[in-house]
Short mmCIF file of N, CA, C and O in Angstrom, two decimals:
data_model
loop_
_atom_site.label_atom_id
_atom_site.label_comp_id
_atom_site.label_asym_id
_atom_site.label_seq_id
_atom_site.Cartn_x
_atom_site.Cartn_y
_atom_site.Cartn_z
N UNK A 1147 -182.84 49.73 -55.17
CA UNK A 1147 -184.01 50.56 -55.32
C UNK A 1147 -184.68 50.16 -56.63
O UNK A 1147 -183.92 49.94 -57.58
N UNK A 1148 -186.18 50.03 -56.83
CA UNK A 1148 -186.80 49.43 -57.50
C UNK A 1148 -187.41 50.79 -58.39
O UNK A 1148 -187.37 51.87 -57.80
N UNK A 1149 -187.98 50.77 -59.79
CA UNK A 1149 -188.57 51.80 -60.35
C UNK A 1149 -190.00 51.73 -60.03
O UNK A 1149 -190.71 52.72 -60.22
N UNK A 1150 -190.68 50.19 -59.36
CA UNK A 1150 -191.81 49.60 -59.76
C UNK A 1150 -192.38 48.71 -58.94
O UNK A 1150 -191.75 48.55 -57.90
N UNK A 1151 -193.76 47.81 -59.11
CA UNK A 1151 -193.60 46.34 -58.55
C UNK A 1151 -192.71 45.92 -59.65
O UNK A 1151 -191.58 45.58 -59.29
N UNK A 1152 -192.99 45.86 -60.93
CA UNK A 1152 -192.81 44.70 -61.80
C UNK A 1152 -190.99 44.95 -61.51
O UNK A 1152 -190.42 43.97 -61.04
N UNK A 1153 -190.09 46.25 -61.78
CA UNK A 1153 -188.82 46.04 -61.65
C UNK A 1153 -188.26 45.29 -60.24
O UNK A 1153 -187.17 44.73 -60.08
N UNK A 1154 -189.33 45.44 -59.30
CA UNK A 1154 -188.78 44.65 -57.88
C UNK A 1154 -188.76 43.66 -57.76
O UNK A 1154 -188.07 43.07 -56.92
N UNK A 1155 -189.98 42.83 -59.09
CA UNK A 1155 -190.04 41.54 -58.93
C UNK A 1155 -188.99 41.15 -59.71
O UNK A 1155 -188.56 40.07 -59.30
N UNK A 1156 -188.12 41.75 -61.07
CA UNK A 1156 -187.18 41.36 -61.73
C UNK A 1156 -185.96 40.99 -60.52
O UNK A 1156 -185.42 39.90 -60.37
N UNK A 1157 -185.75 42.09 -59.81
CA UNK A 1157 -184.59 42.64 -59.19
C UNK A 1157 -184.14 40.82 -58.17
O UNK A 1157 -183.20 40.04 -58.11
N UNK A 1158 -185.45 40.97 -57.61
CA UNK A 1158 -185.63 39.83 -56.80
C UNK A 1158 -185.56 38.40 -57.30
O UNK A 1158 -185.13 37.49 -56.59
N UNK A 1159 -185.95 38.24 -58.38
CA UNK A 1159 -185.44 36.84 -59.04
C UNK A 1159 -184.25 36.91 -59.59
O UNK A 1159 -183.54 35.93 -59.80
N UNK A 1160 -183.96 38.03 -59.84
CA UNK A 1160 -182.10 37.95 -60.41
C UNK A 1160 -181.55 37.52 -59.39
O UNK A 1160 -180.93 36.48 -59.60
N UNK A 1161 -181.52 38.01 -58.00
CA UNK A 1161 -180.94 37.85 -56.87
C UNK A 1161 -180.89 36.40 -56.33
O UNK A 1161 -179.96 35.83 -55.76
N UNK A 1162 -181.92 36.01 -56.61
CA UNK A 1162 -182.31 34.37 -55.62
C UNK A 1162 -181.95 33.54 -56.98
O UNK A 1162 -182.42 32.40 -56.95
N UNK A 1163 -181.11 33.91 -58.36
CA UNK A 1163 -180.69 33.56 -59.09
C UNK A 1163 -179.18 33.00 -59.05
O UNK A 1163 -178.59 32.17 -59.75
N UNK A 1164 -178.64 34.05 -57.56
CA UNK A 1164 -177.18 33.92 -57.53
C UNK A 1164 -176.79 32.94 -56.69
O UNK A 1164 -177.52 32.68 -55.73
N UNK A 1165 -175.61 32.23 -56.90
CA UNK A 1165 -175.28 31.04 -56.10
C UNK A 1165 -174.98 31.85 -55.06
O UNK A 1165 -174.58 33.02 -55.07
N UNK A 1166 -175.38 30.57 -53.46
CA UNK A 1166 -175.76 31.04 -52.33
C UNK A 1166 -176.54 31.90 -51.91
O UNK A 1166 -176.26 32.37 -50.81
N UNK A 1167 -177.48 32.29 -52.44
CA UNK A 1167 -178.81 32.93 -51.83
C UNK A 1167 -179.95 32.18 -51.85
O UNK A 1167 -180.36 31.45 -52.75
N UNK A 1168 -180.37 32.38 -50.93
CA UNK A 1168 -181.01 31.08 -50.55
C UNK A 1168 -182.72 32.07 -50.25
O UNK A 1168 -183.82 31.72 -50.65
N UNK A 1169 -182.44 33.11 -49.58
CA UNK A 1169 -184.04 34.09 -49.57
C UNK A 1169 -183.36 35.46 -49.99
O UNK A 1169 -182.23 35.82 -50.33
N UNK A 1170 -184.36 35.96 -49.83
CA UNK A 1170 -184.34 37.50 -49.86
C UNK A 1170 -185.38 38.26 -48.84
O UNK A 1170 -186.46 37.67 -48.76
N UNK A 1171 -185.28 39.26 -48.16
CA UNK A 1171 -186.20 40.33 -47.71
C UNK A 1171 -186.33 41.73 -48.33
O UNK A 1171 -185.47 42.53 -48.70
N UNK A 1172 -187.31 41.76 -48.33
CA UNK A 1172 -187.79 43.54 -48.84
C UNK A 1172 -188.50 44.41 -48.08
O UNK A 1172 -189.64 44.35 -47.62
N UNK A 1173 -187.87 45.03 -48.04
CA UNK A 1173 -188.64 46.50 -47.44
C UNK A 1173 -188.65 47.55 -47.66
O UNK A 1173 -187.67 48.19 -48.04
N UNK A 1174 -190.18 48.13 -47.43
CA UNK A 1174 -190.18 49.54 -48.06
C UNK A 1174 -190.64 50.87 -47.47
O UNK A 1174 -191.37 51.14 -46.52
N UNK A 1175 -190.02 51.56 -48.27
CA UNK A 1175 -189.86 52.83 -47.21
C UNK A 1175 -191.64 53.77 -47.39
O UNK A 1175 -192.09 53.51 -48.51
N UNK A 1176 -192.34 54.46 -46.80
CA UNK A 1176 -192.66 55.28 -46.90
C UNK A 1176 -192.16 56.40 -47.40
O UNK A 1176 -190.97 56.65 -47.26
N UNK A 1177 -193.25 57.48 -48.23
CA UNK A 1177 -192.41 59.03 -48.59
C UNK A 1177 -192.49 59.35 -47.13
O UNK A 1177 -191.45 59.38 -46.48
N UNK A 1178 -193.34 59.52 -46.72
CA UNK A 1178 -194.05 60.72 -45.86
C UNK A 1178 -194.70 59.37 -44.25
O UNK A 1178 -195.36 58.33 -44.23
N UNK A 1179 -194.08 60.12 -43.34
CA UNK A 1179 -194.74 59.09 -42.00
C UNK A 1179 -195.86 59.42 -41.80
O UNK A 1179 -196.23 60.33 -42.54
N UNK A 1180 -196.73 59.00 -40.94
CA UNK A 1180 -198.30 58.98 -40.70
C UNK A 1180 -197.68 60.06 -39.40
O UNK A 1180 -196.83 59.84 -38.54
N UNK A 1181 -198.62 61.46 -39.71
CA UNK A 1181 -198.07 62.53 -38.52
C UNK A 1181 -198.92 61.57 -36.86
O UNK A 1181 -199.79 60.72 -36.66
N UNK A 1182 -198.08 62.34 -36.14
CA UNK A 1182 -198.76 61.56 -34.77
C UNK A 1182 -199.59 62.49 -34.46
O UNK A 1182 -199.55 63.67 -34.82
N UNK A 1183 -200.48 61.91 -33.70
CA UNK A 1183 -202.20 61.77 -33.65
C UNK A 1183 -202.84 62.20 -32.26
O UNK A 1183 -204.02 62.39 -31.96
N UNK A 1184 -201.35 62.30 -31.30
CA UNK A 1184 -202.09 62.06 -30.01
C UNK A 1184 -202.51 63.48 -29.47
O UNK A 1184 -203.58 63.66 -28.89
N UNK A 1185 -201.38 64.70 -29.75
CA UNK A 1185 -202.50 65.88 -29.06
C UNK A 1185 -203.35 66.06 -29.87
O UNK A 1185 -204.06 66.78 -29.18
N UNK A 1186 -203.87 65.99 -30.80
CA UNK A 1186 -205.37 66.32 -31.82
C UNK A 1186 -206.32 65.82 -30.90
O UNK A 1186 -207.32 66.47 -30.64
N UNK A 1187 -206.07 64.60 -30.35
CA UNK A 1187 -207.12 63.28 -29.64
C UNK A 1187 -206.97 64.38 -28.24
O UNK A 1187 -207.85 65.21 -28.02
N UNK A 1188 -206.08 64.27 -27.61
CA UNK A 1188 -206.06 65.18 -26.53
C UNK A 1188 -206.76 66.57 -26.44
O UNK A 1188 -207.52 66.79 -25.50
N UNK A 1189 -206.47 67.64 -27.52
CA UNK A 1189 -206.99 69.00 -27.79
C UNK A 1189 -208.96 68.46 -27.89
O UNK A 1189 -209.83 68.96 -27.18
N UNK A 1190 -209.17 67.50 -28.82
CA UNK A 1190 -210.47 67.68 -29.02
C UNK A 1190 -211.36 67.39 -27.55
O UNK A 1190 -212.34 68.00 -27.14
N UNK A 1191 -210.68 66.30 -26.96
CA UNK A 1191 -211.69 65.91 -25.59
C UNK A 1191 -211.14 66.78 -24.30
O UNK A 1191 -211.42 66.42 -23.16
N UNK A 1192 -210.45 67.80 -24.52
CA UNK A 1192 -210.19 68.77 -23.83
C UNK A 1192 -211.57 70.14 -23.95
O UNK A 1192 -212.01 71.03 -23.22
N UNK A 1193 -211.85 69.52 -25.52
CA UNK A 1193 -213.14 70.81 -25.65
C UNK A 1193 -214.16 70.57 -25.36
O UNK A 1193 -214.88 71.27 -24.65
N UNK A 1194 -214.61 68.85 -26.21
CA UNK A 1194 -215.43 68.58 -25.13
C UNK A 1194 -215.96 68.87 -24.02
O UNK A 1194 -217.07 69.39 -23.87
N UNK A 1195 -214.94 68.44 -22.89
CA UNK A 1195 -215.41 68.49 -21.66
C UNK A 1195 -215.51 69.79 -21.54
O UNK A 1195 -216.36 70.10 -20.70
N UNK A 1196 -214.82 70.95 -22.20
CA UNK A 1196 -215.12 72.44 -21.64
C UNK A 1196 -216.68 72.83 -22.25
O UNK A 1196 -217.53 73.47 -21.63
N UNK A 1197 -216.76 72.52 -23.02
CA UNK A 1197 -218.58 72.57 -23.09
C UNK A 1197 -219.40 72.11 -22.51
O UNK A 1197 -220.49 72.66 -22.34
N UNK A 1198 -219.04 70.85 -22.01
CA UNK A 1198 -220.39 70.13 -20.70
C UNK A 1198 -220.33 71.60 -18.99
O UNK A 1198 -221.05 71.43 -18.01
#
C-alpha cells in the first residue's frame, strides 16, 4: 500500500530492484464504486412515457 504517486513510484523501483523480478503490476482500488445506474434510467423513461 502506497501513501502517494511519488511513494508508489519508490515502492515500485525498489521492487524491480530485486533479483528475479523481472515486471511488476499495479492496481488500484477505488474508495467508493460507481452506484449502478440502471433503475434511475428505467424509473425516468417510465415517466416519460406516463406523460405522453
Amino acid at each position: 500500500m502506497a501513501r502517494d504517486n511519488g511513494h508508489l513510484e519508490d515502492v515500485v523501483q525498489r521492487l524491480i530492484q530485486l533479483p528475479g523480478v523481472v515486471r511488476t503490476r499495479t492496481e488500484m482500488a477505488l474508495r467508493e464504486r460507481v452506484p449502478h445506474r440502471l433503475l434511475p434510467l428505467v424509473e425516468s423513461v417510465g415517466r416519460a412515457a406516463a406523460e405522453k
